[in-house]
Amino acid sequence: PLGMSRSGFFYKGTKNEKMARGFRVNVKGQKILTHEGIPGVPTPAGGMYSTAEDLLKLDRSLMNDNVLLNDENKVLLLNRFNTDVKTTFNDLMAKPDFGLGVAGGSPGWNAVYDQNVGGKYTVIVLSNFDQGAERIIDKVNDIIQGKEIMPLTPLPNKLIYSIIKEKGPSYFVDNYKEVLNGLRFEDDGMLNMLGYEFLSDRNTEAAISVFIVNTKLYPDIANTYDSLGEAYLMSGNKELALENYKKAFEMDSENKNAEKIIKELSSK
């Protein structure tokens, strides 16, 4: 209905020469092709394609007409389907600070839709690099709001990687609070991925240091101990591997892999 002719579902085997290819940059700065195309089966989490121009058509329709949704359903959409919100579409549009932000991605892909009703602007960023759109959106919003524009800084995992390579794993464990001061990451995933990058290089000492710090930062997350147990096992330290797998299993009794390894290590 909106003439979004460059949007749709991408099925496995579909060929499109205009489709961007996804890349990620590892902590060593190497660019790696991660996907030849968008995931093949359309799901709520992906399998669609679009362009910034097409997404702007969608945005303008949501704000200015009822071609896709009436005002009542717009209120539901803009409040993330919270039926407890009692307001009208016109009331929402009158709020100077109202907006809707959506971000998502997977290795090699990143997208942000950021709508600010009060400021009367919408920012759409599509990136074929990890975290590219989410890093850019902050700078764009600073420009719009007239703030000082600071240069992009290295991603936390790259900074930590360089410190471990320069000063050693023990330094990172002993000084992690100082090293991580001012760095922002939402959960245990970033350090977990960094640890596995070290493991893929067979650098178990560095991986262990990263996983140890992750258990200190997120002591209530079972997966941090599971990963640490795996690194100890790869290093040949079965005693500490068993200790950490037991912690992981105590916190998550559904972890069948941890249960299996505990039985194997306990029988030796």
CSV table of N, CA, C and O in Angstrom, one decimal, residues 14-107:
chain,number,residue,atom,x,y,z
A,14,THR,N,17.3,-17.1,-2.9
A,14,THR,CA,16.9,-15.9,-3.6
A,14,THR,C,18.2,-15.2,-4.0
A,14,THR,O,19.1,-15.0,-3.1
A,15,LYS,N,18.4,-14.8,-5.2
A,15,LYS,CA,19.5,-14.1,-5.7
A,15,LYS,C,19.2,-12.6,-5.9
A,15,LYS,O,18.1,-12.3,-6.6
A,16,ASN,N,20.0,-11.7,-5.4
A,16,ASN,CA,19.7,-10.3,-5.6
A,16,ASN,C,21.1,-9.6,-5.6
A,16,ASN,O,21.7,-9.5,-4.6
A,17,GLU,N,21.5,-9.1,-6.8
A,17,GLU,CA,22.8,-8.5,-6.8
A,17,GLU,C,22.9,-7.2,-6.1
A,17,GLU,O,24.0,-6.7,-5.7
A,18,LYS,N,21.8,-6.6,-5.7
A,18,LYS,CA,21.8,-5.3,-5.0
A,18,LYS,C,21.9,-5.5,-3.4
A,18,LYS,O,22.0,-4.6,-2.7
A,19,MET,N,21.8,-6.8,-3.0
A,19,MET,CA,21.8,-7.1,-1.6
A,19,MET,C,23.2,-6.9,-1.0
A,19,MET,O,24.2,-7.4,-1.6
A,20,ALA,N,23.3,-6.1,0.1
A,20,ALA,CA,24.6,-6.0,0.8
A,20,ALA,C,25.0,-7.3,1.4
A,20,ALA,O,24.2,-8.1,1.8
A,21,ARG,N,26.3,-7.5,1.5
A,21,ARG,CA,26.8,-8.6,2.2
A,21,ARG,C,27.3,-8.2,3.6
A,21,ARG,O,27.8,-7.1,3.8
A,22,GLY,N,27.0,-9.1,4.6
A,22,GLY,CA,27.4,-8.8,5.9
A,22,GLY,C,28.8,-9.1,6.3
A,22,GLY,O,29.3,-10.1,5.9
A,23,PHE,N,29.4,-8.2,7.0
A,23,PHE,CA,30.8,-8.4,7.5
A,23,PHE,C,30.9,-8.1,9.0
A,23,PHE,O,30.1,-7.3,9.6
A,24,ARG,N,31.8,-8.7,9.6
A,24,ARG,CA,32.1,-8.4,11.0
A,24,ARG,C,33.6,-8.1,11.1
A,24,ARG,O,34.4,-8.7,10.2
A,25,VAL,N,34.1,-7.3,12.0
A,25,VAL,CA,35.5,-7.1,12.2
A,25,VAL,C,35.9,-7.7,13.5
A,25,VAL,O,35.3,-7.3,14.6
A,26,ASN,N,36.8,-8.6,13.5
A,26,ASN,CA,37.2,-9.2,14.8
A,26,ASN,C,38.1,-8.3,15.6
A,26,ASN,O,38.5,-7.2,15.1
A,27,VAL,N,38.5,-8.8,16.8
A,27,VAL,CA,39.3,-7.9,17.6
A,27,VAL,C,40.7,-7.6,17.1
A,27,VAL,O,41.3,-6.7,17.5
A,28,LYS,N,41.1,-8.4,16.1
A,28,LYS,CA,42.4,-8.1,15.5
A,28,LYS,C,42.3,-7.1,14.4
A,28,LYS,O,43.3,-6.7,13.8
A,29,GLY,N,41.1,-6.6,14.1
A,29,GLY,CA,40.9,-5.7,13.0
A,29,GLY,C,40.7,-6.3,11.6
A,29,GLY,O,40.7,-5.6,10.6
A,30,GLN,N,40.5,-7.6,11.6
A,30,GLN,CA,40.3,-8.3,10.3
A,30,GLN,C,38.9,-8.3,9.9
A,30,GLN,O,38.0,-8.6,10.8
A,31,LYS,N,38.6,-8.0,8.7
A,31,LYS,CA,37.2,-8.0,8.2
A,31,LYS,C,36.9,-9.4,7.7
A,31,LYS,O,37.6,-10.0,6.9
A,32,ILE,N,35.7,-9.9,8.2
A,32,ILE,CA,35.3,-11.3,7.9
A,32,ILE,C,33.9,-11.3,7.3
A,32,ILE,O,33.0,-10.7,7.9
A,33,LEU,N,33.8,-11.9,6.1
A,33,LEU,CA,32.4,-12.0,5.6
A,33,LEU,C,31.7,-13.1,6.4
A,33,LEU,O,32.1,-14.2,6.5
A,34,THR,N,30.5,-12.7,6.9
A,34,THR,CA,29.7,-13.6,7.7
A,34,THR,C,28.5,-14.2,7.1
A,34,THR,O,28.1,-15.2,7.4
A,35,HIS,N,28.0,-13.5,6.1
A,35,HIS,CA,26.7,-14.0,5.4
A,35,HIS,C,26.8,-13.6,4.0
A,35,HIS,O,27.1,-12.5,3.6
A,36,GLU,N,26.4,-14.5,3.1
A,36,GLU,CA,26.2,-14.2,1.7
A,36,GLU,C,24.9,-13.5,1.5
A,36,GLU,O,24.7,-12.8,0.6
A,37,GLY,N,24.0,-13.7,2.4
A,37,GLY,CA,22.6,-13.1,2.3
A,37,GLY,C,21.9,-13.1,3.6
A,37,GLY,O,22.4,-13.6,4.6
A,38,ILE,N,20.7,-12.6,3.6
A,38,ILE,CA,19.9,-12.5,4.8
A,38,ILE,C,19.5,-14.0,5.2
A,38,ILE,O,19.3,-14.8,4.3
A,39,PRO,N,19.3,-14.3,6.5
A,39,PRO,CA,18.8,-15.6,6.8
A,39,PRO,C,17.6,-16.1,5.9
A,39,PRO,O,16.7,-15.3,5.6
A,40,GLY,N,17.7,-17.4,5.6
A,40,GLY,CA,16.8,-17.9,4.5
A,40,GLY,C,15.3,-18.0,4.9
A,40,GLY,O,14.5,-18.1,4.0
A,41,VAL,N,15.0,-18.2,6.1
A,41,VAL,CA,13.6,-18.4,6.5
A,41,VAL,C,13.0,-17.2,7.2
A,41,VAL,O,13.5,-16.9,8.3
A,42,PRO,N,12.0,-16.5,6.7
A,42,PRO,CA,11.5,-15.3,7.4
A,42,PRO,C,10.9,-15.7,8.8
A,42,PRO,O,10.2,-16.7,8.9
A,43,THR,N,11.4,-15.0,9.8
A,43,THR,CA,10.9,-15.2,11.1
A,43,THR,C,10.7,-13.8,11.8
A,43,THR,O,11.1,-12.8,11.2
A,44,PRO,N,10.1,-13.7,13.0
A,44,PRO,CA,10.0,-12.4,13.6
A,44,PRO,C,11.4,-11.8,13.9
A,44,PRO,O,11.4,-10.6,14.1
A,45,ALA,N,12.4,-12.6,13.9
A,45,ALA,CA,13.7,-12.1,14.2
A,45,ALA,C,14.6,-11.7,13.0
A,45,ALA,O,15.7,-11.3,13.1
A,46,GLY,N,14.0,-11.9,11.8
A,46,GLY,CA,14.8,-11.6,10.6
A,46,GLY,C,14.2,-12.2,9.4
A,46,GLY,O,13.1,-12.7,9.3
A,47,GLY,N,15.1,-12.3,8.3
A,47,GLY,CA,14.6,-12.8,7.1
A,47,GLY,C,13.9,-11.8,6.2
A,47,GLY,O,13.2,-12.2,5.2
A,48,MET,N,14.0,-10.6,6.5
A,48,MET,CA,13.4,-9.5,5.7
A,48,MET,C,14.5,-8.6,5.2
A,48,MET,O,15.6,-8.5,5.8
A,49,TYR,N,14.2,-7.9,4.2
A,49,TYR,CA,15.1,-6.9,3.7
A,49,TYR,C,14.4,-5.6,3.4
A,49,TYR,O,13.2,-5.6,3.2
A,50,SER,N,15.1,-4.5,3.4
A,50,SER,CA,14.5,-3.2,3.1
A,50,SER,C,15.6,-2.2,2.8
A,50,SER,O,16.8,-2.5,2.8
A,51,THR,N,15.2,-0.9,2.6
A,51,THR,CA,16.1,0.2,2.4
A,51,THR,C,15.7,1.3,3.3
A,51,THR,O,14.6,1.4,3.8
A,52,ALA,N,16.6,2.2,3.6
A,52,ALA,CA,16.3,3.4,4.4
A,52,ALA,C,15.1,4.2,3.8
A,52,ALA,O,14.3,4.7,4.5
A,53,GLU,N,15.1,4.3,2.5
A,53,GLU,CA,14.0,5.1,1.9
A,53,GLU,C,12.7,4.4,2.1
A,53,GLU,O,11.7,5.0,2.4
A,54,ASP,N,12.6,3.1,1.9
A,54,ASP,CA,11.4,2.3,2.1
A,54,ASP,C,10.9,2.4,3.6
A,54,ASP,O,9.7,2.6,3.9
A,55,LEU,N,11.9,2.3,4.5
A,55,LEU,CA,11.5,2.4,5.9
A,55,LEU,C,11.0,3.8,6.3
A,55,LEU,O,10.2,4.0,7.2
A,56,LEU,N,11.5,4.8,5.6
A,56,LEU,CA,11.0,6.2,5.8
A,56,LEU,C,9.6,6.3,5.3
A,56,LEU,O,8.8,7.0,5.9
A,57,LYS,N,9.2,5.6,4.3
A,57,LYS,CA,7.8,5.6,3.8
A,57,LYS,C,6.9,5.0,4.9
A,57,LYS,O,5.8,5.5,5.1
A,58,LEU,N,7.4,3.9,5.5
A,58,LEU,CA,6.6,3.3,6.6
A,58,LEU,C,6.5,4.3,7.8
A,58,LEU,O,5.4,4.5,8.3
A,59,ASP,N,7.6,4.9,8.1
A,59,ASP,CA,7.6,5.9,9.2
A,59,ASP,C,6.6,7.1,8.9
A,59,ASP,O,5.8,7.5,9.8
A,60,ARG,N,6.6,7.6,7.7
A,60,ARG,CA,5.8,8.8,7.4
A,60,ARG,C,4.3,8.3,7.4
A,60,ARG,O,3.4,9.1,7.8
A,61,SER,N,4.0,7.1,7.0
A,61,SER,CA,2.6,6.7,7.1
A,61,SER,C,2.1,6.5,8.5
A,61,SER,O,1.0,6.9,8.8
A,62,LEU,N,3.0,6.0,9.4
A,62,LEU,CA,2.6,5.8,10.8
A,62,LEU,C,2.3,7.2,11.4
A,62,LEU,O,1.4,7.3,12.3
A,63,MET,N,3.0,8.2,11.0
A,63,MET,CA,2.9,9.5,11.6
A,63,MET,C,1.8,10.4,10.9
A,63,MET,O,1.1,11.2,11.6
A,64,ASN,N,1.5,10.2,9.6
A,64,ASN,CA,0.7,11.1,8.9
A,64,ASN,C,-0.6,10.6,8.3
A,64,ASN,O,-1.4,11.4,7.8
A,65,ASP,N,-0.8,9.3,8.2
A,65,ASP,CA,-2.0,8.8,7.5
A,65,ASP,C,-2.5,7.5,8.1
A,65,ASP,O,-1.8,7.0,9.0
A,66,ASN,N,-3.5,7.0,7.6
A,66,ASN,CA,-4.1,5.7,8.1
A,66,ASN,C,-4.1,4.6,7.1
A,66,ASN,O,-5.0,3.7,7.1
A,67,VAL,N,-3.2,4.7,6.2
A,67,VAL,CA,-3.2,3.7,5.1
A,67,VAL,C,-2.9,2.3,5.6
A,67,VAL,O,-3.6,1.3,5.2
A,68,LEU,N,-2.0,2.2,6.6
A,68,LEU,CA,-1.7,0.9,7.2
A,68,LEU,C,-2.4,0.6,8.5
A,68,LEU,O,-3.0,-0.4,8.7
A,69,LEU,N,-2.5,1.6,9.4
A,69,LEU,CA,-3.0,1.5,10.7
A,69,LEU,C,-3.9,2.6,11.0
A,69,LEU,O,-3.6,3.8,10.7
A,70,ASN,N,-5.1,2.4,11.7
A,70,ASN,CA,-5.8,3.5,12.3
A,70,ASN,C,-5.2,4.0,13.5
A,70,ASN,O,-4.2,3.4,14.1
A,71,ASP,N,-5.6,5.1,14.0
A,71,ASP,CA,-4.9,5.8,15.1
A,71,ASP,C,-4.9,4.9,16.4
A,71,ASP,O,-4.0,4.9,17.2
A,72,GLU,N,-6.0,4.2,16.6
A,72,GLU,CA,-6.1,3.3,17.8
A,72,GLU,C,-5.0,2.2,17.8
A,72,GLU,O,-4.3,2.0,18.8
A,73,ASN,N,-4.8,1.6,16.6
A,73,ASN,CA,-3.8,0.6,16.5
A,73,ASN,C,-2.3,1.2,16.5
A,73,ASN,O,-1.4,0.6,16.9
A,74,LYS,N,-2.2,2.5,16.1
A,74,LYS,CA,-0.9,3.1,16.2
A,74,LYS,C,-0.5,3.3,17.6
A,74,LYS,O,0.7,3.1,18.0
A,75,VAL,N,-1.5,3.6,18.5
A,75,VAL,CA,-1.2,3.8,19.9
A,75,VAL,C,-0.7,2.5,20.5
A,75,VAL,O,0.3,2.4,21.2
A,76,LEU,N,-1.3,1.3,20.1
A,76,LEU,CA,-0.8,0.0,20.5
A,76,LEU,C,0.6,-0.2,20.0
A,76,LEU,O,1.5,-0.6,20.8
A,77,LEU,N,0.9,0.1,18.8
A,77,LEU,CA,2.2,-0.2,18.2
A,77,LEU,C,3.3,0.7,18.9
A,77,LEU,O,4.3,0.2,19.3
A,78,LEU,N,3.0,2.0,19.0
A,78,LEU,CA,4.0,2.9,19.5
A,78,LEU,C,4.2,2.7,21.0
A,78,LEU,O,5.2,3.2,21.6
A,79,ASN,N,3.3,2.0,21.7
A,79,ASN,CA,3.5,1.7,23.1
A,79,ASN,C,3.9,0.2,23.3
A,79,ASN,O,3.7,-0.4,24.4
A,80,ARG,N,4.4,-0.4,22.2
A,80,ARG,CA,4.9,-1.8,22.3
A,80,ARG,C,3.8,-2.7,22.8
A,80,ARG,O,4.0,-3.6,23.6
A,81,PHE,N,2.6,-2.5,22.3
A,81,PHE,CA,1.4,-3.3,22.5
A,81,PHE,C,1.0,-3.4,24.0
A,81,PHE,O,0.4,-4.4,24.4
A,82,ASN,N,1.3,-2.3,24.7
A,82,ASN,CA,0.9,-2.3,26.2
A,82,ASN,C,-0.5,-1.7,26.2
A,82,ASN,O,-0.8,-0.5,26.0
A,83,THR,N,-1.5,-2.6,26.5
A,83,THR,CA,-2.9,-2.2,26.5
A,83,THR,C,-3.3,-1.4,27.7
A,83,THR,O,-4.4,-0.9,27.8
A,84,ASP,N,-2.4,-1.3,28.7
A,84,ASP,CA,-2.7,-0.5,29.9
A,84,ASP,C,-2.5,1.0,29.6
A,84,ASP,O,-2.9,1.8,30.4
A,85,VAL,N,-1.8,1.3,28.5
A,85,VAL,CA,-1.6,2.8,28.2
A,85,VAL,C,-3.0,3.3,27.7
A,85,VAL,O,-3.5,2.9,26.7
A,86,LYS,N,-3.5,4.3,28.4
A,86,LYS,CA,-4.7,5.0,28.0
A,86,LYS,C,-4.4,6.3,27.5
A,86,LYS,O,-4.2,7.3,28.2
A,87,THR,N,-4.4,6.5,26.2
A,87,THR,CA,-4.1,7.7,25.6
A,87,THR,C,-4.6,7.7,24.1
A,87,THR,O,-5.1,6.6,23.7
A,88,THR,N,-4.5,8.8,23.4
A,88,THR,CA,-4.9,8.8,22.0
A,88,THR,C,-3.7,9.1,21.2
A,88,THR,O,-2.6,9.6,21.7
A,89,PHE,N,-3.8,8.9,19.9
A,89,PHE,CA,-2.7,9.1,19.0
A,89,PHE,C,-2.3,10.6,19.0
A,89,PHE,O,-1.1,11.0,19.0
A,90,ASN,N,-3.3,11.5,19.0
A,90,ASN,CA,-3.1,12.9,19.0
A,90,ASN,C,-2.4,13.4,20.3
A,90,ASN,O,-1.5,14.2,20.2
A,91,ASP,N,-2.7,12.7,21.4
A,91,ASP,CA,-2.0,13.1,22.7
A,91,ASP,C,-0.6,12.7,22.6
A,91,ASP,O,0.3,13.4,23.1
A,92,LEU,N,-0.3,11.5,22.0
A,92,LEU,CA,1.1,11.1,21.9
A,92,LEU,C,1.9,12.0,21.0
A,92,LEU,O,3.0,12.4,21.4
A,93,MET,N,1.3,12.5,19.9
A,93,MET,CA,2.0,13.4,19.0
A,93,MET,C,2.3,14.7,19.7
A,93,MET,O,3.2,15.4,19.3
A,94,ALA,N,1.5,15.1,20.7
A,94,ALA,CA,1.7,16.4,21.4
A,94,ALA,C,2.8,16.3,22.4
A,94,ALA,O,3.2,17.4,22.9
A,95,LYS,N,3.3,15.1,22.8
A,95,LYS,CA,4.3,15.0,23.8
A,95,LYS,C,5.7,15.3,23.2
A,95,LYS,O,6.1,14.7,22.3
A,96,PRO,N,6.4,16.4,23.7
A,96,PRO,CA,7.6,16.7,23.1
A,96,PRO,C,8.7,15.7,23.2
A,96,PRO,O,9.7,15.7,22.4
A,97,ASP,N,8.6,14.8,24.2
A,97,ASP,CA,9.7,13.8,24.4
A,97,ASP,C,9.3,12.4,23.9
A,97,ASP,O,10.0,11.5,24.2
A,98,PHE,N,8.2,12.3,23.2
A,98,PHE,CA,7.7,11.0,22.8
A,98,PHE,C,8.5,10.5,21.6
A,98,PHE,O,8.8,11.3,20.7
A,99,GLY,N,8.8,9.2,21.6
A,99,GLY,CA,9.5,8.6,20.4
A,99,GLY,C,9.5,7.1,20.5
A,99,GLY,O,9.0,6.5,21.5
A,100,LEU,N,10.0,6.5,19.5
A,100,LEU,CA,10.1,5.1,19.5
A,100,LEU,C,11.5,4.7,18.9
A,100,LEU,O,11.8,5.1,17.8
A,101,GLY,N,12.2,3.9,19.6
A,101,GLY,CA,13.5,3.4,19.1
A,101,GLY,C,13.5,1.9,19.0
A,101,GLY,O,13.1,1.2,19.9
A,102,VAL,N,14.0,1.4,17.9
A,102,VAL,CA,14.1,0.0,17.6
A,102,VAL,C,15.5,-0.3,17.1
A,102,VAL,O,15.9,0.3,16.1
A,103,ALA,N,16.2,-1.3,17.6
A,103,ALA,CA,17.5,-1.7,17.1
A,103,ALA,C,17.6,-3.2,17.2
A,103,ALA,O,17.0,-3.9,18.0
A,104,GLY,N,18.4,-3.7,16.3
A,104,GLY,CA,18.6,-5.1,16.2
A,104,GLY,C,19.7,-5.5,15.3
A,104,GLY,O,20.2,-4.7,14.5
A,105,GLY,N,20.1,-6.8,15.3
A,105,GLY,CA,21.1,-7.2,14.3
A,105,GLY,C,21.5,-8.6,14.6
A,105,GLY,O,21.0,-9.3,15.5
A,106,SER,N,22.5,-9.1,13.9
A,106,SER,CA,23.2,-10.3,14.1
A,106,SER,C,24.6,-10.2,13.5
A,106,SER,O,24.9,-9.1,12.9
A,107,PRO,N,25.4,-11.2,13.7
A,107,PRO,CA,26.8,-11.0,13.2
A,107,PRO,C,26.8,-10.6,11.7
A,107,PRO,O,26.3,-11.3,10.8
